[in-house]
Amino acid sequence: MLRLFAAIALSVASLLSAPAFAGSPLAQLTPTSGAPVFFDAKRITAVTSLPPINEFSVNAETFRLSPQIFFPTAAQIESTAPKAPVTQVLGVFANLMAVRESVDDVLKLAGRDQFAQFTLMDGSKVWMRASAIGWVSHEFPAAGIPNAGSFVGLGLAPGRATALKEDVDTVRKAIEQIPSN
């Protein structure tokens, strides 16, 4: 009887320690500057189309202090013009990852119905996984971004705000319309 209990406990423990994507097929994206990456598509928290992130000239101190940790500011984007935008994915790694796939292809892969579309301060569209948005607010004084309609905390660092053009009520309603998993 003791052996049976031990076998059951060991089986349960091995199930609990398995990776989140065990048994599920891994998704694949191809970074613009490297080999394909395989990962759990549920980890994608945002998708947008911006100039490649390595095109932005931001010193380390500005980057460290920037409340716009994931998405470049409008001034940074203007300084890179006329660079062609590429699909950028957040959630696979800690920062944006430029990929060869289109925004539409990435959204299909990640589950389009789990994403709400918003507008960054530079006018770029961004699709955010509703369940990855930790908070929404009218203000985030530390950001120093005037005329933002709202601020959201997203993904791995919800304490770092992302400014959006949409007001809080619009963001809140968009999040609430997304079906829960």
PDB file of N, CA and C in Angstrom, residues 49-116:
ATOM      1  N   SER A  49       4.071  46.895 -35.078  1.00  0.00           N
ATOM      2  CA  SER A  49       4.958  47.058 -36.228  1.00  0.00           C
ATOM      3  C   SER A  49       5.675  48.387 -36.058  1.00  0.00           C
ATOM      4  N   LEU A  50       6.977  48.317 -35.800  1.00  0.00           N
ATOM      5  CA  LEU A  50       7.802  49.498 -35.540  1.00  0.00           C
ATOM      6  C   LEU A  50       9.138  49.344 -36.261  1.00  0.00           C
ATOM      7  N   PRO A  51       9.874  50.436 -36.426  1.00  0.00           N
ATOM      8  CA  PRO A  51      11.241  50.283 -36.946  1.00  0.00           C
ATOM      9  C   PRO A  51      12.034  49.345 -36.021  1.00  0.00           C
ATOM     10  N   PRO A  52      12.990  48.616 -36.558  1.00  0.00           N
ATOM     11  CA  PRO A  52      13.769  47.696 -35.713  1.00  0.00           C
ATOM     12  C   PRO A  52      14.345  48.404 -34.486  1.00  0.00           C
ATOM     13  N   ILE A  53      14.226  47.760 -33.342  1.00  0.00           N
ATOM     14  CA  ILE A  53      14.617  48.367 -32.070  1.00  0.00           C
ATOM     15  C   ILE A  53      16.091  48.744 -32.046  1.00  0.00           C
ATOM     16  N   ASN A  54      16.945  48.004 -32.750  1.00  0.00           N
ATOM     17  CA  ASN A  54      18.369  48.340 -32.720  1.00  0.00           C
ATOM     18  C   ASN A  54      18.670  49.607 -33.507  1.00  0.00           C
ATOM     19  N   GLU A  55      17.663  50.170 -34.171  1.00  0.00           N
ATOM     20  CA  GLU A  55      17.843  51.422 -34.896  1.00  0.00           C
ATOM     21  C   GLU A  55      17.719  52.630 -33.968  1.00  0.00           C
ATOM     22  N   PHE A  56      17.199  52.430 -32.765  1.00  0.00           N
ATOM     23  CA  PHE A  56      16.984  53.550 -31.860  1.00  0.00           C
ATOM     24  C   PHE A  56      18.278  53.911 -31.153  1.00  0.00           C
ATOM     25  N   SER A  57      18.601  55.186 -31.150  1.00  0.00           N
ATOM     26  CA  SER A  57      19.812  55.620 -30.466  1.00  0.00           C
ATOM     27  C   SER A  57      19.415  56.145 -29.086  1.00  0.00           C
ATOM     28  N   VAL A  58      19.474  55.270 -28.107  1.00  0.00           N
ATOM     29  CA  VAL A  58      19.098  55.604 -26.740  1.00  0.00           C
ATOM     30  C   VAL A  58      20.269  55.236 -25.844  1.00  0.00           C
ATOM     31  N   ASN A  59      20.730  56.209 -25.050  1.00  0.00           N
ATOM     32  CA  ASN A  59      21.841  55.876 -24.166  1.00  0.00           C
ATOM     33  C   ASN A  59      21.356  55.001 -23.009  1.00  0.00           C
ATOM     34  N   ALA A  60      22.270  54.313 -22.378  1.00  0.00           N
ATOM     35  CA  ALA A  60      21.926  53.335 -21.348  1.00  0.00           C
ATOM     36  C   ALA A  60      21.172  53.965 -20.184  1.00  0.00           C
ATOM     37  N   GLU A  61      21.538  55.172 -19.771  1.00  0.00           N
ATOM     38  CA  GLU A  61      20.871  55.819 -18.640  1.00  0.00           C
ATOM     39  C   GLU A  61      19.420  56.153 -18.981  1.00  0.00           C
ATOM     40  N   THR A  62      19.178  56.645 -20.184  1.00  0.00           N
ATOM     41  CA  THR A  62      17.810  56.946 -20.603  1.00  0.00           C
ATOM     42  C   THR A  62      16.988  55.669 -20.653  1.00  0.00           C
ATOM     43  N   PHE A  63      17.563  54.593 -21.204  1.00  0.00           N
ATOM     44  CA  PHE A  63      16.844  53.333 -21.295  1.00  0.00           C
ATOM     45  C   PHE A  63      16.526  52.789 -19.907  1.00  0.00           C
ATOM     46  N   ARG A  64      17.472  52.888 -18.990  1.00  0.00           N
ATOM     47  CA  ARG A  64      17.284  52.376 -17.633  1.00  0.00           C
ATOM     48  C   ARG A  64      16.155  53.102 -16.931  1.00  0.00           C
ATOM     49  N   LEU A  65      16.039  54.416 -17.146  1.00  0.00           N
ATOM     50  CA  LEU A  65      15.042  55.224 -16.458  1.00  0.00           C
ATOM     51  C   LEU A  65      13.724  55.328 -17.216  1.00  0.00           C
ATOM     52  N   SER A  66      13.685  54.885 -18.449  1.00  0.00           N
ATOM     53  CA  SER A  66      12.509  55.080 -19.290  1.00  0.00           C
ATOM     54  C   SER A  66      11.310  54.303 -18.791  1.00  0.00           C
ATOM     55  N   PRO A  67      10.185  54.984 -18.580  1.00  0.00           N
ATOM     56  CA  PRO A  67       8.975  54.253 -18.235  1.00  0.00           C
ATOM     57  C   PRO A  67       8.411  53.517 -19.449  1.00  0.00           C
ATOM     58  N   GLN A  68       8.805  53.924 -20.645  1.00  0.00           N
ATOM     59  CA  GLN A  68       8.374  53.250 -21.865  1.00  0.00           C
ATOM     60  C   GLN A  68       9.359  52.121 -22.140  1.00  0.00           C
ATOM     61  N   ILE A  69       9.455  51.177 -21.228  1.00  0.00           N
ATOM     62  CA  ILE A  69      10.482  50.152 -21.322  1.00  0.00           C
ATOM     63  C   ILE A  69      10.322  49.267 -22.546  1.00  0.00           C
ATOM     64  N   PHE A  70       9.108  48.964 -22.957  1.00  0.00           N
ATOM     65  CA  PHE A  70       8.908  48.031 -24.055  1.00  0.00           C
ATOM     66  C   PHE A  70       8.848  48.711 -25.404  1.00  0.00           C
ATOM     67  N   PHE A  71       8.166  49.851 -25.468  1.00  0.00           N
ATOM     68  CA  PHE A  71       7.927  50.493 -26.744  1.00  0.00           C
ATOM     69  C   PHE A  71       8.662  51.822 -26.793  1.00  0.00           C
ATOM     70  N   PRO A  72       9.327  52.129 -27.896  1.00  0.00           N
ATOM     71  CA  PRO A  72      10.062  53.395 -27.989  1.00  0.00           C
ATOM     72  C   PRO A  72       9.109  54.585 -27.974  1.00  0.00           C
ATOM     73  N   THR A  73       9.619  55.724 -27.558  1.00  0.00           N
ATOM     74  CA  THR A  73       8.802  56.935 -27.541  1.00  0.00           C
ATOM     75  C   THR A  73       8.635  57.452 -28.965  1.00  0.00           C
ATOM     76  N   ALA A  74       7.673  58.351 -29.141  1.00  0.00           N
ATOM     77  CA  ALA A  74       7.430  58.934 -30.462  1.00  0.00           C
ATOM     78  C   ALA A  74       8.686  59.641 -30.979  1.00  0.00           C
ATOM     79  N   ALA A  75       9.398  60.333 -30.097  1.00  0.00           N
ATOM     80  CA  ALA A  75      10.625  61.035 -30.502  1.00  0.00           C
ATOM     81  C   ALA A  75      11.680  60.049 -30.995  1.00  0.00           C
ATOM     82  N   GLN A  76      11.795  58.896 -30.349  1.00  0.00           N
ATOM     83  CA  GLN A  76      12.754  57.885 -30.797  1.00  0.00           C
ATOM     84  C   GLN A  76      12.382  57.350 -32.171  1.00  0.00           C
ATOM     85  N   ILE A  77      11.097  57.153 -32.401  1.00  0.00           N
ATOM     86  CA  ILE A  77      10.657  56.645 -33.700  1.00  0.00           C
ATOM     87  C   ILE A  77      10.896  57.686 -34.785  1.00  0.00           C
ATOM     88  N   GLU A  78      10.581  58.953 -34.498  1.00  0.00           N
ATOM     89  CA  GLU A  78      10.813  60.021 -35.472  1.00  0.00           C
ATOM     90  C   GLU A  78      12.288  60.128 -35.831  1.00  0.00           C
ATOM     91  N   SER A  79      13.167  59.886 -34.858  1.00  0.00           N
ATOM     92  CA  SER A  79      14.606  60.011 -35.108  1.00  0.00           C
ATOM     93  C   SER A  79      15.139  58.908 -36.015  1.00  0.00           C
ATOM     94  N   THR A  80      14.375  57.834 -36.199  1.00  0.00           N
ATOM     95  CA  THR A  80      14.825  56.729 -37.041  1.00  0.00           C
ATOM     96  C   THR A  80      14.240  56.796 -38.448  1.00  0.00           C
ATOM     97  N   ALA A  81      13.308  57.691 -38.668  1.00  0.00           N
ATOM     98  CA  ALA A  81      12.642  57.763 -39.979  1.00  0.00           C
ATOM     99  C   ALA A  81      13.688  57.935 -41.068  1.00  0.00           C
ATOM    100  N   PRO A  82      13.491  57.419 -42.210  1.00  0.00           N
ATOM    101  CA  PRO A  82      12.352  56.646 -42.711  1.00  0.00           C
ATOM    102  C   PRO A  82      12.585  55.135 -42.685  1.00  0.00           C
ATOM    103  N   LYS A  83      13.042  54.573 -41.611  1.00  0.00           N
ATOM    104  CA  LYS A  83      13.272  53.127 -41.520  1.00  0.00           C
ATOM    105  C   LYS A  83      11.942  52.384 -41.670  1.00  0.00           C
ATOM    106  N   ALA A  84      11.966  51.311 -42.410  1.00  0.00           N
ATOM    107  CA  ALA A  84      10.758  50.512 -42.622  1.00  0.00           C
ATOM    108  C   ALA A  84      10.402  49.749 -41.349  1.00  0.00           C
ATOM    109  N   PRO A  85       9.140  49.792 -40.950  1.00  0.00           N
ATOM    110  CA  PRO A  85       8.741  49.050 -39.754  1.00  0.00           C
ATOM    111  C   PRO A  85       8.749  47.543 -39.999  1.00  0.00           C
ATOM    112  N   VAL A  86       8.980  46.802 -38.935  1.00  0.00           N
ATOM    113  CA  VAL A  86       8.912  45.345 -38.969  1.00  0.00           C
ATOM    114  C   VAL A  86       8.054  44.894 -37.800  1.00  0.00           C
ATOM    115  N   THR A  87       7.565  43.673 -37.886  1.00  0.00           N
ATOM    116  CA  THR A  87       6.759  43.124 -36.797  1.00  0.00           C
ATOM    117  C   THR A  87       7.634  42.962 -35.566  1.00  0.00           C
ATOM    118  N   GLN A  88       7.124  43.436 -34.437  1.00  0.00           N
ATOM    119  CA  GLN A  88       7.836  43.335 -33.155  1.00  0.00           C
ATOM    120  C   GLN A  88       6.942  42.565 -32.181  1.00  0.00           C
ATOM    121  N   VAL A  89       7.525  41.579 -31.489  1.00  0.00           N
ATOM    122  CA  VAL A  89       6.784  40.715 -30.573  1.00  0.00           C
ATOM    123  C   VAL A  89       7.346  40.871 -29.172  1.00  0.00           C
ATOM    124  N   LEU A  90       6.456  41.005 -28.204  1.00  0.00           N
ATOM    125  CA  LEU A  90       6.852  41.096 -26.800  1.00  0.00           C
ATOM    126  C   LEU A  90       6.331  39.869 -26.063  1.00  0.00           C
ATOM    127  N   GLY A  91       7.144  39.315 -25.172  1.00  0.00           N
ATOM    128  CA  GLY A  91       6.714  38.205 -24.340  1.00  0.00           C
ATOM    129  C   GLY A  91       7.544  36.950 -24.513  1.00  0.00           C
ATOM    130  N   VAL A  92       8.155  36.788 -25.668  1.00  0.00           N
ATOM    131  CA  VAL A  92       9.017  35.632 -25.865  1.00  0.00           C
ATOM    132  C   VAL A  92      10.316  35.859 -25.093  1.00  0.00           C
ATOM    133  N   PHE A  93      10.868  37.079 -25.254  1.00  0.00           N
ATOM    134  CA  PHE A  93      12.032  37.517 -24.492  1.00  0.00           C
ATOM    135  C   PHE A  93      11.615  38.734 -23.674  1.00  0.00           C
ATOM    136  N   ALA A  94      12.501  39.275 -22.880  1.00  0.00           N
ATOM    137  CA  ALA A  94      12.166  40.410 -22.014  1.00  0.00           C
ATOM    138  C   ALA A  94      11.912  41.695 -22.796  1.00  0.00           C
ATOM    139  N   ASN A  95      12.497  41.829 -23.979  1.00  0.00           N
ATOM    140  CA  ASN A  95      12.307  43.029 -24.792  1.00  0.00           C
ATOM    141  C   ASN A  95      11.648  42.661 -26.112  1.00  0.00           C
ATOM    142  N   LEU A  96      11.340  43.670 -26.905  1.00  0.00           N
ATOM    143  CA  LEU A  96      10.762  43.428 -28.217  1.00  0.00           C
ATOM    144  C   LEU A  96      11.689  42.568 -29.074  1.00  0.00           C
ATOM    145  N   MET A  97      11.101  41.681 -29.847  1.00  0.00           N
ATOM    146  CA  MET A  97      11.859  40.840 -30.771  1.00  0.00           C
ATOM    147  C   MET A  97      11.328  41.111 -32.177  1.00  0.00           C
ATOM    148  N   ALA A  98      12.182  41.624 -33.051  1.00  0.00           N
ATOM    149  CA  ALA A  98      11.800  41.849 -34.450  1.00  0.00           C
ATOM    150  C   ALA A  98      11.750  40.510 -35.157  1.00  0.00           C
ATOM    151  N   VAL A  99      10.639  40.235 -35.860  1.00  0.00           N
ATOM    152  CA  VAL A  99      10.483  38.953 -36.535  1.00  0.00           C
ATOM    153  C   VAL A  99      10.126  39.152 -38.005  1.00  0.00           C
ATOM    154  N   ARG A 100      10.334  38.101 -38.785  1.00  0.00           N
ATOM    155  CA  ARG A 100      10.053  38.153 -40.222  1.00  0.00           C
ATOM    156  C   ARG A 100       8.564  37.992 -40.529  1.00  0.00           C
ATOM    157  N   GLU A 101       7.819  37.360 -39.628  1.00  0.00           N
ATOM    158  CA  GLU A 101       6.399  37.124 -39.851  1.00  0.00           C
ATOM    159  C   GLU A 101       5.619  38.431 -39.772  1.00  0.00           C
ATOM    160  N   SER A 102       4.445  38.479 -40.395  1.00  0.00           N
ATOM    161  CA  SER A 102       3.598  39.671 -40.348  1.00  0.00           C
ATOM    162  C   SER A 102       2.871  39.753 -39.009  1.00  0.00           C
ATOM    163  N   VAL A 103       2.378  40.932 -38.685  1.00  0.00           N
ATOM    164  CA  VAL A 103       1.577  41.110 -37.465  1.00  0.00           C
ATOM    165  C   VAL A 103       0.404  40.141 -37.491  1.00  0.00           C
ATOM    166  N   ASP A 104      -0.266  40.042 -38.632  1.00  0.00           N
ATOM    167  CA  ASP A 104      -1.425  39.163 -38.764  1.00  0.00           C
ATOM    168  C   ASP A 104      -1.053  37.705 -38.495  1.00  0.00           C
ATOM    169  N   ASP A 105       0.075  37.253 -39.030  1.00  0.00           N
ATOM    170  CA  ASP A 105       0.516  35.871 -38.803  1.00  0.00           C
ATOM    171  C   ASP A 105       0.825  35.615 -37.326  1.00  0.00           C
ATOM    172  N   VAL A 106       1.447  36.581 -36.663  1.00  0.00           N
ATOM    173  CA  VAL A 106       1.778  36.415 -35.242  1.00  0.00           C
ATOM    174  C   VAL A 106       0.495  36.374 -34.407  1.00  0.00           C
ATOM    175  N   LEU A 107      -0.468  37.232 -34.740  1.00  0.00           N
ATOM    176  CA  LEU A 107      -1.732  37.229 -33.999  1.00  0.00           C
ATOM    177  C   LEU A 107      -2.490  35.911 -34.189  1.00  0.00           C
ATOM    178  N   LYS A 108      -2.462  35.356 -35.391  1.00  0.00           N
ATOM    179  CA  LYS A 108      -3.097  34.049 -35.626  1.00  0.00           C
ATOM    180  C   LYS A 108      -2.430  32.986 -34.762  1.00  0.00           C
ATOM    181  N   LEU A 109      -1.119  33.020 -34.707  1.00  0.00           N
ATOM    182  CA  LEU A 109      -0.340  32.062 -33.928  1.00  0.00           C
ATOM    183  C   LEU A 109      -0.645  32.174 -32.428  1.00  0.00           C
ATOM    184  N   ALA A 110      -0.777  33.401 -31.945  1.00  0.00           N
ATOM    185  CA  ALA A 110      -0.944  33.655 -30.508  1.00  0.00           C
ATOM    186  C   ALA A 110      -2.391  33.595 -30.047  1.00  0.00           C
ATOM    187  N   GLY A 111      -3.345  33.566 -30.972  1.00  0.00           N
ATOM    188  CA  GLY A 111      -4.759  33.563 -30.586  1.00  0.00           C
ATOM    189  C   GLY A 111      -5.341  34.963 -30.638  1.00  0.00           C
ATOM    190  N   ARG A 112      -5.641  35.425 -31.838  1.00  0.00           N
ATOM    191  CA  ARG A 112      -6.109  36.800 -32.071  1.00  0.00           C
ATOM    192  C   ARG A 112      -7.247  37.215 -31.132  1.00  0.00           C
ATOM    193  N   ASP A 113      -8.135  36.286 -30.800  1.00  0.00           N
ATOM    194  CA  ASP A 113      -9.289  36.646 -29.965  1.00  0.00           C
ATOM    195  C   ASP A 113      -8.905  37.009 -28.533  1.00  0.00           C
ATOM    196  N   GLN A 114      -7.654  36.806 -28.155  1.00  0.00           N
ATOM    197  CA  GLN A 114      -7.179  37.155 -26.810  1.00  0.00           C
ATOM    198  C   GLN A 114      -6.525  38.536 -26.748  1.00  0.00           C
ATOM    199  N   PHE A 115      -6.495  39.239 -27.886  1.00  0.00           N
ATOM    200  CA  PHE A 115      -5.789  40.513 -27.989  1.00  0.00           C
ATOM    201  C   PHE A 115      -6.750  41.676 -28.252  1.00  0.00           C
ATOM    202  N   ALA A 116      -6.451  42.811 -27.642  1.00  0.00           N
ATOM    203  CA  ALA A 116      -7.177  44.060 -27.887  1.00  0.00           C
ATOM    204  C   ALA A 116      -6.226  45.009 -28.620  1.00  0.00           C
TER     205      ALA A 116
END
